[in-house]
C-alpha cells in the first residue's frame, strides 16, 4: 500500500469516490464478459474475415505506432522547450485528441483524399491514399500520436535538469546527448506513451471508416469488423471484442509491469562507506601538463554582470559573493552554457568567446562539477565515468580502464557496477568527481560541489580535491560560500557584489583581512567600516566611526596610522576577542571599547556558543550593527543568554585590526594581487 495511504493522510471520502470510479471503468467490461461466447472464440477466429481483420489491425497498428514514435519524440522535444508560439503549437498538436473521430477522418479526407488539398496533387502523379491500407495507417497515426506526445512532453518538462549540460562539458555531441542522456532519462514516459498510442491505434474506428472505408483485407480492421458483425451476428461481435480487449490488456499490462518493477531502495549515507584513499601523487591519474590560464571578461547585461577575470595556470581561484552576485553566471558563460553578449573568454591560446565567435561547450576542454552529482541513472558508476572518455573518441576498453583508475583514485573502486540510485550522497559526489577529472580538462569549474553534502562527506571530497590539485596543478574556478573550501583549496579569491568585482587577492589575505562585509562574515570576523580619527595623545590609536557606532584599535605603525587617517578605514576583530557581561556592568580594566548590545541569536559552534548581538544605537532610527562573540556553553546557561537579553560587550583595542578600504588589484588587472 502507498505510504500516504498507510499513514491515513487521504480523506475517507476519496476512497468512496475511487471505488465508484473503478466501478465505472470495470463493471462495463465485466458486463461484456458475461455475454461473450467464450467457447466459440476459436471457431470464430478461424474464419477468414476475422483473421484478416485481426492481422490487418496488428500490421497497421505496429506501423502507425512506429510512425508515432519516430515523429512524436522529436515533436515532444520541440514542444517541451520555451519559444514564442509554443503554447499555440501545443494546442494544435493535441487537438486530434479532442476531435470526434469522424471529424478527424473528414480532415484527413479533405487533405489527402482524391480531391483534397494535397491528395489531388498526389492523384495527378498516380498516388492515391484514400481508401487504402496507407489511409488506415495515417488515420491511426493522426489520432494516436498526440497520446505519446502528451506523455513524453510532460516527462521532458519535469525531468531533473542539468544532465545534458554536464554531458556537453564532457565532450558529448548533440546526437549522443539525445540518445545516451535525454531519451534514457524519459524512457518510462516513452514506453507509456508508445503503449497508449498502440492501444489507441488498435481501437481506432471513426477516422478510419471516414478516410479509408471498410474494404475486407484492405481497410477493414477489427473495430470495423466488430461494428459490421454487431448488426448480423452479435455473438461474433462480442467474441471479436473480447479478443481486441485481450490484445489491449497485453499492451497496457507490459507498460504497467515495467513501471511497477522499477522500485529503488535508497542507500544510507554511510552504506558501504570507504575512506578516501591516500594515494601518492604518482598513483593518481593525471595529465601531462599544468592547467591552462584563463583570461575573460564576462558581460551579461540582462543579469547586470560585468566581471573581468584573470586566472593563472595551475591556480585555484574561489569566486565568492552573496546569492545573485553573478558567480554562477560567470561559470556558465566560461563553460559555454550561457550566452554572454560582448563577453570574451580565452583559455590558454584558444579564444572561446569573442564577438561572434562561440566555441561549443563540448569543444572547450573543460569539466564542470555542480552542486548535484547529476550522474546518469541508467548507467553504472564505471560507465558514468567512462561517458566523457567515450564522447571524446577513446576506445571502449581504454575508457573503462581509465574509468576504473579514476574510481580507485577517489576511493570508489568497489562501486564500479552500482547504479547512481544505489550510491549514498557522498559516494555519488566521488563518482561525479572521478567523471569530471577523467577527461583531463584544461579548466575545472566547481559550482558549490560540497554544498549538498553532510559534514563528513564534504570533508572527504575536499580532501580528494586538495590532493588531486596538488598532484596535477589544474586551473580551477571554485564557486563557494564555505570558508573551509576557500581555506583548504583556493590560492586566490575574487569577491563579487552586484555583478562586479569588489575585492580580490590571495585567499589567505582575503580571509585574514577582509574588506567587505561578506568576506568578513565568511571569515567569521566582526567588521565596522567608517572614518578613522587619531587619538591626540597616542597617534597609533585610532577610532573608526560610522555614526552612531565607533570602535577603537591600534595601528601597526605611525605610517599605517597616517594612511588610515587619510580615508575610509576598516576595523576587524574576532568573535573570541569579545567579552560579554550583564547589562550595565562596566568591567574594570583596560578595554577601550564598551558597547551596549542586545542578543539576537545563540547557536552552538562545536564546543563553544556563538552569540550574535546587535549594538544598541546612540539614536533611534539608526542602522543596525551586529557583532558576534564566542562564549562557553556554561556561560550561556549561567548568564541566561537568549534573544532579547541585553548585555555589555567589551573589546580591547589591541584585539582590533585596522586596515584601509582600498581595493586589491591584480598584477594582471583584477583577479590577483
XYZ file of C-alpha atoms in Angstrom:
673
model
C 0.000 0.000 0.000
C 1.331 3.500 -0.794
C 2.902 5.251 2.169
C 0.410 8.136 2.105
C -2.476 5.662 2.393
C -0.873 3.763 5.265
C -0.394 6.964 7.240
C -4.019 7.999 6.871
C -3.305 11.280 5.094
C -6.012 10.683 2.465
C -9.596 11.713 3.392
C -12.050 8.836 3.720
C -14.402 10.258 1.075
C -11.638 9.838 -1.505
C -11.874 6.059 -1.082
C -15.613 6.138 -1.780
C -15.195 8.167 -4.957
C -12.280 5.969 -6.019
C -14.418 2.836 -5.675
C -17.172 4.455 -7.748
C -14.614 5.488 -10.366
C -13.137 1.997 -10.577
C -16.611 0.510 -10.845
C -17.491 2.891 -13.681
C -14.488 1.607 -15.621
C -14.508 -2.074 -14.727
C -18.203 -3.024 -14.454
C -18.964 -2.464 -18.180
C -16.088 -4.782 -19.068
C -17.426 -7.398 -16.672
C -20.856 -6.986 -18.220
C -19.379 -7.558 -21.643
C -17.570 -10.622 -20.365
C -20.813 -12.228 -19.211
C -22.170 -12.139 -22.782
C -19.097 -13.305 -24.689
C -19.457 -16.809 -26.187
C -16.061 -17.896 -24.878
C -16.296 -21.429 -26.279
C -16.869 -20.143 -29.811
C -13.853 -17.832 -29.934
C -11.503 -20.401 -31.569
C -14.158 -21.167 -34.173
C -14.878 -17.511 -34.896
C -11.195 -16.582 -35.151
C -10.764 -19.416 -37.618
C -12.951 -17.633 -40.142
C -11.151 -15.730 -42.872
C -12.826 -12.360 -42.272
C -11.922 -12.399 -38.569
C -8.330 -13.473 -39.213
C -7.964 -10.863 -41.933
C -9.298 -8.084 -39.693
C -7.063 -9.093 -36.782
C -3.971 -9.404 -38.948
C -4.665 -6.059 -40.640
C -5.193 -4.384 -37.257
C -1.910 -5.712 -35.920
C 0.048 -4.687 -39.027
C -1.413 -1.204 -39.258
C -1.151 -0.618 -35.501
C 2.524 -1.549 -35.448
C 3.188 0.671 -38.470
C 1.254 3.644 -37.099
C 2.892 3.255 -33.689
C 6.313 3.246 -35.341
C 5.422 6.476 -37.151
C 4.060 7.940 -33.906
C 7.341 7.174 -32.117
C 9.610 8.404 -34.921
C 7.652 11.634 -35.364
C 6.292 12.069 -31.848
C 9.605 12.032 -29.974
C 11.139 14.967 -31.909
C 7.828 16.826 -31.697
C 7.709 16.302 -27.928
C 11.250 17.596 -27.550
C 10.369 20.696 -29.564
C 7.163 21.341 -27.604
C 8.904 20.905 -24.240
C 11.067 23.948 -24.933
C 10.364 27.621 -24.452
C 9.906 29.627 -27.611
C 7.464 32.136 -28.983
C 4.248 30.448 -30.049
C 4.913 27.159 -28.260
C 1.588 27.292 -26.402
C -0.331 27.641 -29.659
C 1.694 24.796 -31.165
C 0.867 22.560 -28.192
C -2.852 23.198 -28.619
C -2.735 22.403 -32.338
C -0.695 19.233 -31.863
C -3.000 17.888 -29.154
C -6.204 18.882 -30.968
C -6.703 15.421 -32.569
C -7.234 14.029 -29.058
C -10.267 16.272 -28.592
C -11.753 15.938 -32.080
C -14.547 13.417 -32.695
C -13.007 10.576 -34.757
C -15.358 11.288 -37.650
C -14.150 14.904 -37.778
C -10.560 13.669 -37.759
C -11.403 11.401 -40.685
C -13.004 14.280 -42.574
C -9.899 16.410 -42.014
C -7.712 13.670 -43.460
C -10.094 13.083 -46.366
C -10.199 16.773 -47.302
C -6.420 16.914 -47.193
C -5.278 13.581 -48.641
C -8.394 12.358 -50.475
C -8.545 12.351 -54.293
C -9.998 15.867 -54.289
C -8.166 17.024 -51.170
C -5.667 19.819 -50.734
C -2.666 17.527 -51.130
C -4.409 14.390 -52.379
C -5.435 15.988 -55.687
C -1.802 16.735 -56.483
C -0.765 13.216 -55.459
C -3.536 11.750 -57.617
C -2.204 13.650 -60.620
C 1.076 11.754 -60.345
C -0.617 8.413 -59.785
C -0.525 8.218 -55.976
C -3.798 7.521 -54.192
C -4.066 7.407 -50.406
C -7.754 7.453 -49.565
C -9.444 4.063 -49.094
C -6.136 2.182 -48.969
C -4.176 0.482 -46.191
C -1.961 3.569 -46.155
C -5.023 5.614 -45.234
C -5.655 3.292 -42.274
C -2.101 3.844 -41.034
C -2.384 7.606 -41.485
C -5.698 7.749 -39.618
C -4.300 5.711 -36.743
C -1.154 7.849 -36.594
C -3.186 11.068 -36.643
C -5.296 10.101 -33.625
C -2.654 8.168 -31.639
C 0.494 10.295 -31.852
C -0.869 13.011 -29.508
C -1.097 10.397 -26.733
C 2.635 9.753 -26.971
C 3.354 13.478 -27.185
C 1.322 14.219 -24.036
C 3.134 11.552 -22.011
C 6.609 12.433 -23.268
C 6.290 16.220 -23.265
C 5.257 16.202 -19.610
C 8.182 13.955 -18.673
C 10.629 16.162 -20.556
C 9.384 19.257 -18.752
C 9.579 17.801 -15.228
C 12.760 15.739 -15.592
C 15.774 16.656 -13.493
C 17.639 19.420 -15.289
C 21.368 19.592 -15.849
C 22.287 16.160 -17.216
C 22.516 17.413 -20.793
C 24.710 20.355 -19.761
C 27.097 18.089 -17.878
C 27.227 15.727 -20.870
C 28.155 18.669 -23.101
C 31.028 19.660 -20.790
C 32.243 16.056 -21.058
C 32.520 16.409 -24.836
C 29.294 14.736 -25.971
C 27.809 15.873 -29.280
C 24.082 16.708 -29.574
C 23.091 13.362 -31.109
C 24.960 11.449 -28.408
C 23.374 13.609 -25.713
C 19.929 12.865 -27.131
C 20.456 9.116 -27.492
C 22.550 8.466 -24.385
C 21.186 11.058 -21.957
C 17.833 12.656 -22.756
C 15.913 9.675 -24.129
C 17.075 7.190 -21.460
C 16.048 9.691 -18.771
C 12.478 9.700 -20.098
C 12.392 6.058 -21.224
C 9.427 5.185 -18.930
C 7.401 8.005 -20.478
C 8.336 6.834 -23.978
C 7.218 3.302 -23.105
C 3.977 4.540 -21.598
C 3.267 6.884 -24.494
C 4.036 4.149 -27.012
C 1.652 1.763 -25.262
C -1.088 4.399 -25.222
C -0.520 5.168 -28.903
C -0.639 1.473 -29.782
C -3.809 0.956 -27.782
C -5.435 3.992 -29.392
C -4.490 2.772 -32.870
C -5.870 -0.649 -32.068
C -9.252 0.819 -31.184
C -9.448 3.427 -33.941
C -12.775 3.351 -35.785
C -14.382 6.639 -36.861
C -11.444 8.290 -38.636
C -10.589 5.024 -40.367
C -14.135 4.484 -41.620
C -14.403 8.059 -42.914
C -10.978 8.265 -44.567
C -10.249 4.643 -45.522
C -13.645 2.991 -45.799
C -14.319 -0.675 -44.992
C -12.758 -2.979 -47.571
C -12.090 -6.574 -46.498
C -8.364 -7.268 -46.266
C -7.534 -3.672 -47.202
C -9.044 -1.267 -44.667
C -11.419 -3.339 -42.511
C -9.712 -3.505 -39.138
C -11.033 -5.265 -36.027
C -13.157 -2.315 -34.795
C -14.837 -2.081 -38.210
C -15.407 -5.834 -38.329
C -16.968 -5.726 -34.858
C -19.257 -2.881 -35.916
C -20.470 -4.748 -39.004
C -20.936 -8.063 -37.181
C -22.963 -6.319 -34.488
C -25.796 -5.957 -36.998
C -25.662 -9.517 -38.375
C -24.279 -11.772 -35.617
C -23.875 -10.193 -32.143
C -22.074 -13.292 -30.814
C -19.304 -12.853 -33.363
C -19.075 -9.148 -32.482
C -18.763 -9.983 -28.781
C -16.105 -12.619 -29.441
C -14.067 -10.246 -31.596
C -14.454 -7.551 -28.929
C -13.087 -9.938 -26.306
C -10.065 -10.686 -28.492
C -9.463 -6.970 -29.054
C -9.725 -6.291 -25.320
C -7.251 -9.095 -24.652
C -4.714 -7.582 -27.037
C -5.182 -4.148 -25.434
C -4.733 -5.628 -21.952
C -1.442 -7.199 -23.009
C -0.190 -3.890 -24.402
C -1.120 -1.863 -21.309
C -0.017 -4.570 -18.853
C 3.522 -4.690 -20.226
C 3.993 -0.976 -19.506
C 2.361 -1.193 -16.074
C 4.520 -4.193 -15.167
C 7.730 -2.405 -16.160
C 6.809 0.657 -14.097
C 5.878 -1.438 -11.070
C 9.136 -3.397 -11.152
C 11.329 -0.270 -11.091
C 11.402 0.042 -7.309
C 14.531 1.604 -5.913
C 15.839 1.250 -2.430
C 17.664 4.369 -1.227
C 21.133 3.932 0.233
C 22.067 5.434 3.572
C 24.859 7.979 3.503
C 27.185 5.661 5.395
C 26.299 2.487 3.497
C 29.428 0.737 2.263
C 31.382 3.880 3.005
C 35.071 3.616 2.226
C 37.563 6.268 3.321
C 39.253 8.241 0.606
C 42.437 6.542 -0.467
C 45.590 8.424 0.392
C 47.413 7.757 -2.854
C 50.763 9.279 -3.569
C 50.818 11.779 -6.427
C 52.458 9.186 -8.695
C 49.474 6.851 -8.248
C 46.896 9.446 -9.261
C 45.662 9.622 -12.852
C 46.964 12.852 -14.282
C 47.508 14.770 -17.476
C 50.983 15.579 -18.623
C 50.727 19.347 -18.357
C 49.567 22.019 -15.955
C 46.147 23.564 -16.473
C 45.678 26.428 -18.919
C 45.379 30.093 -17.867
C 42.055 31.919 -18.189
C 41.615 35.462 -19.433
C 37.975 36.512 -19.527
C 35.632 39.448 -19.298
C 32.108 38.289 -18.547
C 29.314 40.602 -19.683
C 25.669 39.594 -19.267
C 23.695 42.868 -19.293
C 20.311 41.289 -18.541
C 21.752 39.924 -15.291
C 23.803 43.007 -14.504
C 27.098 41.104 -14.658
C 30.338 42.782 -15.787
C 33.290 40.839 -14.380
C 36.909 40.862 -15.629
C 38.691 37.670 -14.646
C 42.303 36.516 -14.843
C 43.402 33.101 -13.567
C 46.983 31.890 -13.882
C 47.728 28.332 -14.978
C 47.521 25.944 -12.044
C 45.753 28.404 -9.732
C 42.600 27.632 -7.766
C 40.507 30.809 -7.675
C 37.476 30.988 -5.413
C 34.534 33.071 -6.635
C 32.745 34.458 -3.599
C 29.720 36.645 -3.125
C 26.141 36.697 -1.990
C 23.393 34.899 -3.888
C 22.687 36.722 -7.127
C 26.085 38.414 -7.284
C 26.958 36.708 -10.595
C 29.180 33.787 -9.568
C 27.305 31.008 -11.364
C 26.686 33.296 -14.330
C 30.446 33.679 -14.787
C 30.922 29.908 -14.684
C 28.082 29.306 -17.144
C 29.468 31.821 -19.637
C 33.028 30.480 -19.392
C 31.780 26.900 -19.808
C 29.684 27.852 -22.834
C 26.338 27.012 -21.233
C 25.149 30.635 -21.259
C 25.472 33.210 -23.995
C 27.136 36.374 -22.753
C 26.792 39.121 -25.381
C 30.051 41.030 -25.523
C 31.868 38.526 -23.303
C 35.396 37.421 -24.114
C 36.798 34.120 -22.867
C 40.283 32.847 -23.602
C 41.727 29.609 -22.210
C 45.405 29.185 -22.924
C 45.951 30.116 -26.571
C 42.339 29.330 -27.535
C 39.709 32.040 -27.858
C 36.389 30.512 -26.821
C 34.178 33.621 -26.887
C 34.835 36.863 -28.704
C 32.222 38.847 -30.579
C 30.503 36.477 -32.986
C 32.861 33.598 -32.179
C 31.473 30.956 -29.835
C 33.100 27.578 -29.287
C 30.512 24.930 -28.289
C 30.709 23.596 -24.751
C 31.703 20.126 -25.953
C 34.843 21.525 -27.619
C 36.079 23.711 -24.748
C 38.100 21.073 -22.908
C 36.542 21.882 -19.547
C 34.927 19.977 -16.699
C 32.027 21.132 -14.554
C 31.283 19.738 -11.100
C 27.940 21.047 -9.915
C 26.147 21.057 -6.576
C 24.246 17.898 -7.552
C 26.225 14.883 -8.822
C 23.919 14.557 -11.875
C 25.029 11.013 -12.608
C 23.153 9.296 -15.425
C 20.734 6.951 -13.617
C 20.709 4.314 -16.364
C 24.497 3.860 -16.313
C 26.732 2.195 -13.740
C 29.340 4.193 -11.857
C 32.031 2.916 -14.216
C 30.014 3.780 -17.313
C 29.270 7.240 -15.912
C 32.982 7.935 -15.531
C 33.725 6.447 -18.959
C 30.999 8.538 -20.615
C 33.189 11.582 -21.188
C 36.084 9.478 -22.444
C 33.858 7.657 -24.940
C 32.379 11.000 -26.015
C 35.900 12.198 -26.839
C 36.599 9.165 -29.033
C 38.501 6.964 -26.573
C 38.134 3.232 -27.304
C 35.762 1.347 -25.006
C 38.419 -0.827 -23.336
C 40.744 2.104 -22.692
C 37.855 4.240 -21.441
C 36.835 1.550 -18.950
C 40.418 1.099 -17.767
C 40.812 4.804 -17.136
C 37.379 4.979 -15.516
C 38.331 2.237 -13.056
C 41.581 4.062 -12.291
C 39.707 7.292 -11.575
C 37.198 5.481 -9.364
C 40.048 3.888 -7.431
C 41.655 7.317 -7.015
C 38.526 8.626 -5.281
C 38.052 5.525 -3.130
C 35.189 4.032 -5.160
C 36.823 1.017 -6.791
C 34.216 -1.228 -5.139
C 31.325 0.736 -6.645
C 32.019 0.224 -10.356
C 28.856 -1.792 -11.067
C 26.446 0.222 -8.945
C 23.792 2.489 -10.386
C 23.523 6.066 -9.057
C 20.410 5.270 -7.013
C 22.451 2.620 -5.188
C 25.003 5.207 -4.025
C 24.937 7.409 -0.959
C 25.286 11.158 -1.355
C 28.998 11.096 -0.597
C 29.632 8.170 -2.934
C 27.727 9.861 -5.760
C 29.798 13.015 -5.247
C 33.016 10.998 -5.504
C 31.886 9.281 -8.695
C 30.901 12.657 -10.139
C 34.356 13.978 -9.265
C 36.003 10.997 -10.965
C 33.884 11.606 -14.069
C 34.865 15.278 -14.220
C 38.589 14.585 -13.832
C 38.754 11.566 -16.156
C 38.886 13.692 -19.317
C 41.983 15.646 -18.185
C 40.284 19.031 -18.674
C 42.203 22.252 -19.261
C 39.980 24.021 -16.728
C 37.786 22.697 -13.924
C 34.730 24.639 -12.782
C 33.422 23.720 -9.339
C 29.973 25.199 -8.666
C 29.457 24.553 -4.935
C 30.070 20.779 -5.263
C 30.081 20.210 -1.478
C 27.033 22.338 -0.641
C 24.566 19.431 -0.586
C 26.793 17.017 1.367
C 26.941 16.367 5.078
C 29.993 17.467 7.050
C 31.894 14.178 6.816
C 31.180 13.616 3.115
C 32.139 17.218 2.307
C 35.412 16.818 4.206
C 36.210 13.660 2.205
C 35.554 15.371 -1.131
C 37.512 18.430 -0.031
C 40.475 16.208 0.833
C 40.272 14.389 -2.500
C 40.237 17.677 -4.374
C 43.154 19.079 -2.393
C 45.310 16.014 -3.103
C 44.385 15.957 -6.769
C 45.018 19.668 -7.237
C 48.384 19.385 -5.509
C 49.382 16.489 -7.753
C 48.166 17.674 -11.159
C 48.068 21.500 -10.843
C 44.871 22.080 -12.842
C 43.365 25.519 -13.347
C 40.267 25.689 -11.169
C 37.450 28.193 -10.660
C 35.606 27.395 -7.435
C 32.202 28.891 -6.601
C 31.518 28.542 -2.890
C 30.075 30.072 0.265
C 32.109 27.828 2.539
C 35.119 29.121 4.469
C 36.686 25.634 4.555
C 36.544 25.380 0.758
C 38.435 28.649 0.411
C 40.944 27.940 3.162
C 41.802 24.392 2.063
C 41.558 24.634 -1.737
C 41.895 28.195 -3.048
C 45.112 30.037 -3.816
C 43.280 33.259 -4.690
C 39.813 34.661 -4.163
C 37.578 37.083 -6.043
C 34.570 38.608 -4.312
C 31.611 39.697 -6.438
C 28.898 42.141 -5.494
C 26.028 43.168 -7.757
C 27.764 41.675 -10.776
C 31.122 43.410 -10.215
C 34.458 42.598 -8.578
C 34.543 44.279 -5.171
C 37.549 42.503 -3.677
C 40.313 40.212 -4.897
C 43.622 38.855 -3.708
C 45.372 35.847 -2.203
C 42.870 33.667 -0.382
C 44.709 33.822 2.946
C 44.766 37.636 2.854
C 41.083 37.841 1.975
C 40.251 35.678 4.974
C 42.707 37.366 7.337
C 41.996 40.979 6.389
C 38.592 41.063 4.671
C 37.491 44.369 3.172
C 33.809 43.639 2.592
C 31.021 42.646 4.933
C 30.506 39.403 3.032
C 34.097 38.223 3.346
C 34.197 39.330 6.971
C 31.138 37.193 7.672
C 32.663 34.310 5.707
C 35.874 34.562 7.709
C 33.902 34.823 10.949
C 35.193 38.326 11.704
C 33.385 41.372 13.062
C 33.729 44.474 10.902
C 33.000 48.188 11.032
C 33.737 50.476 8.087
C 33.969 54.210 8.742
C 36.217 57.253 9.088
C 39.398 56.973 11.152
C 40.164 59.554 13.838
C 43.539 59.581 15.606
C 43.856 59.856 19.371
C 45.572 63.189 20.179
C 47.518 61.566 22.992
C 48.610 58.466 21.049
C 48.859 58.652 17.231
C 48.925 54.829 16.973
C 45.418 54.603 18.446
C 42.582 55.343 16.045
C 38.831 55.241 16.354
C 36.818 54.035 13.368
C 33.434 55.758 13.442
C 30.302 55.120 11.417
C 27.677 57.077 13.333
C 26.291 56.133 15.720
C 28.855 53.336 16.125
C 32.576 53.502 16.832
C 35.382 51.084 17.623
C 38.963 51.837 18.678
C 42.037 49.924 17.538
C 45.808 50.203 17.347
C 47.698 50.730 14.083
C 50.810 48.651 13.445
C 52.977 51.735 12.794
C 52.876 55.502 12.515
C 52.880 55.190 8.710
C 49.850 52.899 8.829
C 48.112 55.290 11.203
C 48.688 58.190 8.821
C 47.380 56.167 5.857
C 44.307 55.102 7.827
C 43.527 58.651 8.882
C 43.649 59.793 5.256
C 40.460 57.993 4.213
C 37.829 55.361 4.977
C 39.126 52.516 7.104
C 38.064 49.092 8.374
C 38.130 47.757 11.917
C 38.269 43.954 12.284
C 38.091 41.841 15.417
C 37.416 38.167 16.028
C 34.413 36.855 17.998
C 36.887 35.429 20.503
C 38.050 38.994 21.275
C 34.597 39.979 22.550
C 33.780 39.612 26.259
C 30.171 39.712 27.460
C 28.831 40.998 30.791
C 25.370 41.614 32.220
C 23.843 44.878 31.032
C 25.014 47.952 32.916
C 28.061 46.239 34.381
C 31.192 48.082 33.291
C 34.179 45.829 33.884
C 37.290 47.210 35.449
C 40.464 47.115 33.403
C 41.804 48.425 30.123
C 39.156 47.681 27.432
C 38.782 50.812 25.294
C 35.611 49.532 23.616
C 32.489 49.107 25.740
C 29.278 48.517 23.773
C 25.660 48.108 24.828
C 24.124 45.166 22.946
C 21.004 43.015 22.681
C 21.187 39.271 21.903
C 19.770 38.325 18.503
C 20.615 34.617 18.404
C 22.651 31.936 20.151
C 23.980 28.953 18.182
C 26.298 26.143 19.159
C 29.602 26.114 17.286
C 31.453 22.983 18.318
C 32.447 23.226 21.986
C 31.518 26.914 22.109
C 28.437 29.014 21.500
C 28.313 31.875 19.017
C 26.253 34.806 20.270
C 25.024 37.334 17.719
C 24.142 40.667 19.319
C 23.089 43.963 17.793
C 24.889 47.030 19.086
C 22.344 49.411 20.525
C 22.431 52.709 18.593
C 23.052 56.073 20.176
C 19.956 57.444 18.468
C 16.724 55.942 17.245
C 16.267 55.059 13.604
C 19.949 54.290 13.066
C 21.068 51.305 11.023
C 21.932 48.151 12.934
C 25.390 46.720 13.531
C 25.514 43.110 14.668
C 28.628 41.628 16.230
C 29.449 38.032 17.154
C 31.012 36.754 20.361
C 32.231 33.276 21.267
C 31.449 32.069 24.790
C 31.429 28.727 26.555
C 28.259 26.667 26.800
C 28.431 27.096 30.563
C 28.316 30.879 30.134
C 25.162 30.549 28.053
C 23.477 28.767 30.948
C 24.764 30.918 33.804
C 24.102 34.239 32.032
C 20.756 33.106 30.628
C 21.728 34.113 27.107
C 18.753 34.127 24.764
C 17.304 36.518 22.170
C 16.294 39.832 23.712
C 18.724 39.774 26.650
C 20.743 42.996 26.924
C 24.490 42.739 27.565
C 27.624 44.834 27.784
C 30.307 43.835 25.274
C 33.963 44.818 25.605
C 36.828 44.579 23.128
C 40.407 45.530 23.891
C 41.873 47.968 21.389
C 44.889 45.731 20.796
C 42.498 42.999 19.539
C 41.136 45.282 16.799
C 42.955 45.185 13.440
C 42.830 48.320 11.323
C 43.158 48.394 7.529
C 42.192 50.611 4.614
C 39.243 50.057 2.290
C 41.395 50.298 -0.843
C 40.547 47.616 -3.405
C 43.159 44.942 -4.001
C 44.185 44.943 -7.664
C 45.681 42.029 -9.511
C 49.028 42.334 -11.235
C 47.206 41.022 -14.338
C 44.394 43.568 -13.816
C 41.799 42.391 -11.316
C 41.890 38.791 -10.263
C 45.207 38.565 -8.446
C 47.061 40.961 -6.135
